Coordinates of C-alpha atoms and ligand atoms in Angstrom, one line a residue:
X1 CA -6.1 -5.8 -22.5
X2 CA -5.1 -2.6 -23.2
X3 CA -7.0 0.5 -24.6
X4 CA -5.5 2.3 -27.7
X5 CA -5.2 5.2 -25.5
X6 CA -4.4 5.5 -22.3
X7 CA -0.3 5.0 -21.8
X8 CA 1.1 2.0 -20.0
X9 CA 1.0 1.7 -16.5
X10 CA 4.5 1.3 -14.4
X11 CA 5.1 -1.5 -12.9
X12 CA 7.6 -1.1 -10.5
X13 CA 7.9 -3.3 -7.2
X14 CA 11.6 -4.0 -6.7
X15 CA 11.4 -5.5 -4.0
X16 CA 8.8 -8.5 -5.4
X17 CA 11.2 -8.1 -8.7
X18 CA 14.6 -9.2 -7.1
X19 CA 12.9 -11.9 -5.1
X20 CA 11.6 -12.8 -8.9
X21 CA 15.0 -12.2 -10.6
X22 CA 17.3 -14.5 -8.2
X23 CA 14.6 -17.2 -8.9
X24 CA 15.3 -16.1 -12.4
X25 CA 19.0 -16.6 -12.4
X26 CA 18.5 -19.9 -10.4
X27 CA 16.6 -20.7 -14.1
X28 CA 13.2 -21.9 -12.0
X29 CA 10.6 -19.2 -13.1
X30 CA 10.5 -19.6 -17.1
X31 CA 8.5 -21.4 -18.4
X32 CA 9.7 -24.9 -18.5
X33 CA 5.9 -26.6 -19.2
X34 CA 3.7 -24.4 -21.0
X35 CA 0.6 -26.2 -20.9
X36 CA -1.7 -24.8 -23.8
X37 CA -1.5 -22.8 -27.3
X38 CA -0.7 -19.6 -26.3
X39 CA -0.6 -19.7 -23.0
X40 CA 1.8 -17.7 -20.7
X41 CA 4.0 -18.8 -18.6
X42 CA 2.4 -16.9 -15.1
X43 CA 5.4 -16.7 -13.2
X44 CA 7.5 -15.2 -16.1
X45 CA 4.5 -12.7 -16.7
X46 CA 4.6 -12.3 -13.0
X47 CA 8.4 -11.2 -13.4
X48 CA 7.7 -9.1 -16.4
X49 CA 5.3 -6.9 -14.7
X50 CA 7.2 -6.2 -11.5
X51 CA 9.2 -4.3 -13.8
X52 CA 8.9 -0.7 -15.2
X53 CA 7.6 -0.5 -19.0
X54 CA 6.8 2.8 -19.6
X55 CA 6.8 4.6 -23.5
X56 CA 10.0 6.9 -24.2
X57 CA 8.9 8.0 -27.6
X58 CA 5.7 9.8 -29.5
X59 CA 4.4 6.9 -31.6
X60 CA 1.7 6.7 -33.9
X61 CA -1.3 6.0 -31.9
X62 CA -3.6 3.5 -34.1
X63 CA -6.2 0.5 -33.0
X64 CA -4.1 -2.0 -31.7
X65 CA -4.5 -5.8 -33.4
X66 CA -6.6 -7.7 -30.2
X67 CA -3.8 -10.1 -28.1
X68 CA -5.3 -13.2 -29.8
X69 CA -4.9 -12.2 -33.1
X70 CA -1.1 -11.2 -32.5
X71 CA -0.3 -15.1 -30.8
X72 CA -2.5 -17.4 -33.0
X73 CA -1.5 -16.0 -36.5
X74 CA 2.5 -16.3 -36.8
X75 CA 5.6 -16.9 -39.0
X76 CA 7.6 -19.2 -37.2
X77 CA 9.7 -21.7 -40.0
X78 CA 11.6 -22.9 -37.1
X79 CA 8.8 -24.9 -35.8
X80 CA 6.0 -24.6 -39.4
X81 CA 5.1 -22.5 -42.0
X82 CA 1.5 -23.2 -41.0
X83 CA 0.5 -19.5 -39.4
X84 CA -1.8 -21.4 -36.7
X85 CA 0.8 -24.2 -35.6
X86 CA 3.4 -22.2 -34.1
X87 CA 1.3 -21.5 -31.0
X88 CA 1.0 -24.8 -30.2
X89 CA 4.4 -26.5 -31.7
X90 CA 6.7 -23.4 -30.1
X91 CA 5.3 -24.1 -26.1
X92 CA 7.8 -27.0 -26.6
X93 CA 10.9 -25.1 -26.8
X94 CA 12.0 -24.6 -23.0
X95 CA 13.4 -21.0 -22.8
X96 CA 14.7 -21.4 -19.3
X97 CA 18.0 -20.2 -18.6
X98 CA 18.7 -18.6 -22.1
X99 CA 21.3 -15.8 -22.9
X100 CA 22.8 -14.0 -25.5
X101 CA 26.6 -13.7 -26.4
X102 CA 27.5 -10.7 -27.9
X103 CA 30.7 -10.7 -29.6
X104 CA 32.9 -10.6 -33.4
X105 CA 34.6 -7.3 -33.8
X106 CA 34.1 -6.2 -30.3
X107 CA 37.3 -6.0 -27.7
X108 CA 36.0 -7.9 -25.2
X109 CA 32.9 -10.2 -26.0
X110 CA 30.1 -10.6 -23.7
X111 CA 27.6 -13.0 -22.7
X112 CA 24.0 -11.6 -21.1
X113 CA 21.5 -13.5 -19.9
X114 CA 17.8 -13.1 -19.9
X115 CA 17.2 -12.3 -16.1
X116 CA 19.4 -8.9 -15.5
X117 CA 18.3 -8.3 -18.9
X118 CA 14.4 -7.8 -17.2
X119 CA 15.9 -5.9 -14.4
X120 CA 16.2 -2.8 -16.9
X121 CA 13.8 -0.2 -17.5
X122 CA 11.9 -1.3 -20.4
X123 CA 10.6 0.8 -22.7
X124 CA 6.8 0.1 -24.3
X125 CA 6.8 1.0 -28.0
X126 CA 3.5 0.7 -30.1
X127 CA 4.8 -0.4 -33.2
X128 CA 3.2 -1.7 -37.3
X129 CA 4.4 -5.1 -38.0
X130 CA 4.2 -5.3 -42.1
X131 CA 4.7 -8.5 -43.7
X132 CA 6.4 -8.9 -46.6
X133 CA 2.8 -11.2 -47.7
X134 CA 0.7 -8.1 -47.7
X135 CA -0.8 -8.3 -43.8
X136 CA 0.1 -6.2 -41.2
X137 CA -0.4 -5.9 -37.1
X138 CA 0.0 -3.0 -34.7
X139 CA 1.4 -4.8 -31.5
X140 CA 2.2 -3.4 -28.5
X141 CA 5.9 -3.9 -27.6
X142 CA 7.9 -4.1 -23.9
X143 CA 11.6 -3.6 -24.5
X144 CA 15.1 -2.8 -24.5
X145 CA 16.3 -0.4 -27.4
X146 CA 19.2 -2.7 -28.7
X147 CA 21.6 0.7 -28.8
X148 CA 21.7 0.3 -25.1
X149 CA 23.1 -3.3 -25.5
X150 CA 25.0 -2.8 -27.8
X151 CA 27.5 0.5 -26.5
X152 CA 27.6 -2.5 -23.3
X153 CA 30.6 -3.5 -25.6
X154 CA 34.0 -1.7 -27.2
X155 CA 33.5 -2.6 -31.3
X156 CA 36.7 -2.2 -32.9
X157 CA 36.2 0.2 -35.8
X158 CA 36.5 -2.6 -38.9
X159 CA 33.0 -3.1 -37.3
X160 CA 29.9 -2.7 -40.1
X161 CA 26.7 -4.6 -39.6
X162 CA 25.1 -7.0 -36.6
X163 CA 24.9 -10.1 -37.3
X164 CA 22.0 -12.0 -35.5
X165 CA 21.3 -15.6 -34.9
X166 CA 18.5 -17.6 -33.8
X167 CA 18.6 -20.8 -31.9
X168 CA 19.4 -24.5 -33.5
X169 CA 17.1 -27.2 -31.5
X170 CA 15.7 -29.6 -33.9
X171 CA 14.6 -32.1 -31.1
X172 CA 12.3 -28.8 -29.8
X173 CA 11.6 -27.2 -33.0
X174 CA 10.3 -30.0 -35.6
X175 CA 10.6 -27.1 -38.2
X176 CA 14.1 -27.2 -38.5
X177 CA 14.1 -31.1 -39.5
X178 CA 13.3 -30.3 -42.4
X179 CA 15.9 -28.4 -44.7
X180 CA 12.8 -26.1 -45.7
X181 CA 15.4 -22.8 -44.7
X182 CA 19.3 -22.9 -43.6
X183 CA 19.2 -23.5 -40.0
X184 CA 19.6 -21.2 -38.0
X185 CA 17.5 -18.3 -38.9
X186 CA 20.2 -15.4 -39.8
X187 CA 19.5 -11.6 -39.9
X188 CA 21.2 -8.6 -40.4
X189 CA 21.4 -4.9 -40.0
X190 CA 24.1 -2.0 -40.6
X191 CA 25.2 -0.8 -37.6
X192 CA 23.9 2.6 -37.9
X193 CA 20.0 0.4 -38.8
X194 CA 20.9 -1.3 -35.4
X195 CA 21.6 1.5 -33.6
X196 CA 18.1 4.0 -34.6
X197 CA 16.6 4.6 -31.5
X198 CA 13.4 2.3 -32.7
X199 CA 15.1 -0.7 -33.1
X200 CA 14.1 -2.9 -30.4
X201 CA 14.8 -6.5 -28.4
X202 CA 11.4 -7.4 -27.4
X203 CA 10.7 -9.3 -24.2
X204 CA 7.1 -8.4 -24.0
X205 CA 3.8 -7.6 -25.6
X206 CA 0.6 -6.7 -24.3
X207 CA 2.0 -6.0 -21.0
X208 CA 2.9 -9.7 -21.0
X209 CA 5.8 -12.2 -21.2
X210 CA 6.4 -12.8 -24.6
X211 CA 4.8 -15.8 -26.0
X212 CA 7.0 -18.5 -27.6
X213 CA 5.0 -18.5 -30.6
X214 CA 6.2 -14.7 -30.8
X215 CA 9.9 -15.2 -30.0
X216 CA 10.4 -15.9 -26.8
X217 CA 12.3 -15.2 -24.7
X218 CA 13.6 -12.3 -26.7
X219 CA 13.8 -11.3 -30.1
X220 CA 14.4 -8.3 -32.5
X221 CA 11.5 -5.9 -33.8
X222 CA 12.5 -3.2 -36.9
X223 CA 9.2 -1.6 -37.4
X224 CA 10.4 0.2 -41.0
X225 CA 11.4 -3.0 -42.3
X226 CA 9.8 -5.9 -43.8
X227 CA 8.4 -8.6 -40.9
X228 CA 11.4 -11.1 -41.9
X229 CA 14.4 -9.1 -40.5
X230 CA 12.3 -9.0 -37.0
X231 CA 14.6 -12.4 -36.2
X232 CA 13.0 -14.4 -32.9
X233 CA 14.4 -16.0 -30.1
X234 CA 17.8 -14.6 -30.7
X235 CA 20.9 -16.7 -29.3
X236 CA 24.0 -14.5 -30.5
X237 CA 24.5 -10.7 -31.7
X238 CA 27.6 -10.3 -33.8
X239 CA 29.7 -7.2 -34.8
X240 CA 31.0 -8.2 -38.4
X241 CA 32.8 -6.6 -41.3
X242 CA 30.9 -7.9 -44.5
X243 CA 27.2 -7.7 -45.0
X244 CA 25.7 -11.0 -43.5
X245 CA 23.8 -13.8 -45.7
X246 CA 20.4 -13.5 -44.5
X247 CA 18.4 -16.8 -44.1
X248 CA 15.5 -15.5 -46.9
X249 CA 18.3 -14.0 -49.1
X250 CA 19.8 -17.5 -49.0
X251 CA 16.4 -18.9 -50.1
X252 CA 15.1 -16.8 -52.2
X253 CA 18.0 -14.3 -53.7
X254 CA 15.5 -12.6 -56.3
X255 CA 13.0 -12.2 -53.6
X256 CA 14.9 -10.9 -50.4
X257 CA 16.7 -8.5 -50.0
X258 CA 19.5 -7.4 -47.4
X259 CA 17.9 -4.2 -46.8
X260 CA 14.1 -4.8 -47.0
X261 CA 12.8 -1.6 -45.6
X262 CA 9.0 -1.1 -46.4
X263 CA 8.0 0.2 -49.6
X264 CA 5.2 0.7 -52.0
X265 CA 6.5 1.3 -54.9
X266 CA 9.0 -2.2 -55.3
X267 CA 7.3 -5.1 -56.0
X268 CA 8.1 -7.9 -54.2
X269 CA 8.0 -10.7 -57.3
X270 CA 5.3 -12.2 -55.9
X271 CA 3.1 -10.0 -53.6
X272 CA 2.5 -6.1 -54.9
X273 CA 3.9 -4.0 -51.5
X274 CA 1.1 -1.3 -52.4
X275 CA -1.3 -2.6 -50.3
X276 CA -1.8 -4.2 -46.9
X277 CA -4.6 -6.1 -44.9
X278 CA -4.4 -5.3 -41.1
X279 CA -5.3 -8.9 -39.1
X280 CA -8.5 -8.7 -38.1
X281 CA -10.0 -6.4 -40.8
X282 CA -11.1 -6.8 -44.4
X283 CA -11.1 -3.9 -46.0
X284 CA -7.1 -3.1 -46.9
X285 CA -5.0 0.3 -46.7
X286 CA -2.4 1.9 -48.4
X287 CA 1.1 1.1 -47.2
X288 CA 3.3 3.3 -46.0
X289 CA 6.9 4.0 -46.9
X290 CA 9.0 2.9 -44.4
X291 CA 6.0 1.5 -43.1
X292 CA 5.1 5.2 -41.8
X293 CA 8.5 5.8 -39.6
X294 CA 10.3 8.2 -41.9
X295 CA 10.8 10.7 -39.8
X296 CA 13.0 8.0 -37.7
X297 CA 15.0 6.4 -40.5
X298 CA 15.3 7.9 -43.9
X299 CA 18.1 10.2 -43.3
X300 CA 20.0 6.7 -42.9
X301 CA 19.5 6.3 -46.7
X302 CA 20.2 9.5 -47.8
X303 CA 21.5 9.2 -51.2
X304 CA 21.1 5.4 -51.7
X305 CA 18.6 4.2 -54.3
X306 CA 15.8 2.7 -52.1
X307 CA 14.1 1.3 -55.5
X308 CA 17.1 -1.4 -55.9
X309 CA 17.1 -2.4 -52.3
X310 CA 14.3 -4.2 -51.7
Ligands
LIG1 N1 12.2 -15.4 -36.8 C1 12.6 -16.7 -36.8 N2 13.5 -17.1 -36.0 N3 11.9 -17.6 -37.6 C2 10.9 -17.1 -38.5 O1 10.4 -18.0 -39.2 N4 9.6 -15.2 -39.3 C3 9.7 -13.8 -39.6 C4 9.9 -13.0 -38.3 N5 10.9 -13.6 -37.5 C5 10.6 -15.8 -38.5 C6 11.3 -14.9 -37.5 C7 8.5 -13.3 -40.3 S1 8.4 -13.8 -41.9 C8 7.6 -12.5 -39.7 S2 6.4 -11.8 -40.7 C9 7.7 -12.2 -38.3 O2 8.7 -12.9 -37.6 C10 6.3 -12.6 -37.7 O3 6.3 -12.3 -36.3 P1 5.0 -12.7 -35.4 O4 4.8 -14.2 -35.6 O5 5.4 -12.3 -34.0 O6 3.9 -11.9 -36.0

């Protein structure tokens, strides 16, 4: 575990990590059997810490939410909406051999998978996780900005918002037998949201592999916005022209919004936003707007009533 202080350690051994990435691309070091809730898969941990993850950016330091905490308590529809059962439902889902096709309004679409994908720097961001239900988390990331994915591709200029999608595998994730959401999980940003520098694809926390319960084997993190748009185990990135149909604005139009950047002073219809209760503690805090990363993001809504955009 890590202190709340001392920065990350590199972790760089290429030599160990293209012996790990070919058996990577050969799709033999994921985790195919993960044994127990919320246990990692060592050889994809091994793989993960042969590379470099070092922070790029001054972040607010603040206690970070202990590693059990972060894997035992999660939203994950795809699989329950129990917050305990998605550390034991999601080690079903085999995330072996995945990638991501990146594509829509782009000249020339492309498909990445998860191994040269590790074989980046990664960046270690410290970030707040703020749920829309009034609990927060402050979770060490390991990541690549998604900017740096995204210029990897030419979009053509009728290009507005990314479009993300998560996976569809009913037989692996029992969630989506039920028609509780629209399968699969849909998210959205504008492109200029998807390209701040803090928006991140997370392959890592804690130093770690990500757990499946958190995403695995990658998934987005937007630390200004509500926890929903943080869309896990992402299968396909999309340059499109009209605002995308999120999966909770499907649901719940009166309730989600498109834009759902943190902020006390909307109520959400059901849950007061003034307010949060970290995991862990008992006593709650104030919430932040933008869940305290202003100084990042609110020139990108210059002019734009935030109070009608929850
Ligand atoms: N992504 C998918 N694919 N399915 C989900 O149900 N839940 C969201 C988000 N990403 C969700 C998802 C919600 S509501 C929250 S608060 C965060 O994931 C929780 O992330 P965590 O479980 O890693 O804390």
């Amino acid at each position: 575990m890590q202190d709340t202080t001392t920065p990350h350690g590199l972790y760089v051994n290429r030599r160990r990590f293209f012996q790990l990435s070919a058996a990577l691309t050969a799709g033999t070091a994921f985790g195919l059997d993960s044994p127990a809730a919320g246990a990692l898969d060592e050889k994809y941990l091994e793989a993960l810490e042969a590379l470099e993850c070092a922070p790029d950016l001054t972040l607010p330091q603040e206690t970070l939410t202990p590693f059990k905490n972060i894997v035992r308590y999660n939203n994950y529809y795809e699989f329950s909406p129990d917050k305990k059962a998605p550390a034991i439902l999601a080690q079903a889902l085999d995330t072996s051999d995945w990638h991501i096709d990146i594509g829509g309004l782009v000249k020339q679409p492309l498909r990445l998978s998860v191994a040269p994908l590790l074989a980046r720097a990664l960046v270690h961001r410290q970030y707040r996780l703020r749920c829309v239900e009034g609990w927060s988390m402050v979770i060490p990331w390991c990541g690549i900005p998604l900017h740096t994915i995204l210029s990897q591709v030419d979009a053509t200029p009728e290009a507005r918002y990314i479009k993300f999608t998560g996976t569809y595998e009913p037989e692996a994730m029992i969630g989506q037998r039920r028609n509780a959401l629209d399968w699969p999980y849909i998210e959205g940003l504008r492109l200029d949201e998807a390209r701040n520098p803090l928006t991140l694809l997370a392959l890592g926390l804690y130093d770690k592999a990500l757990t499946k319960q958190n995403g695995a084997p990658l998934r987005l993190v937007v630390p200004w916005k509500y926890g929903f748009k943080s869309i896990k185990a992402i299968k396909k990135i999309e340059f499109v022209h009209e605002q995308p149909v999120t999966t909770w604005m499907k649901k719940a139009p009166a309730e989600y919004g498109f834009y759902a950047n943190v902020n006390p002073s909307v109520p959400h219809p059901r849950w007061s936003q003034r307010r949060e209760v970290r995991i862990g503690e008992v006593k709650k805090r104030r919430t932040e707007m933008f869940n305290g990363y202003a100084q990042y993001v609110e020139h990108m809504y210059e002019g734009m009533s935030l109070s009608d955009h929850f």
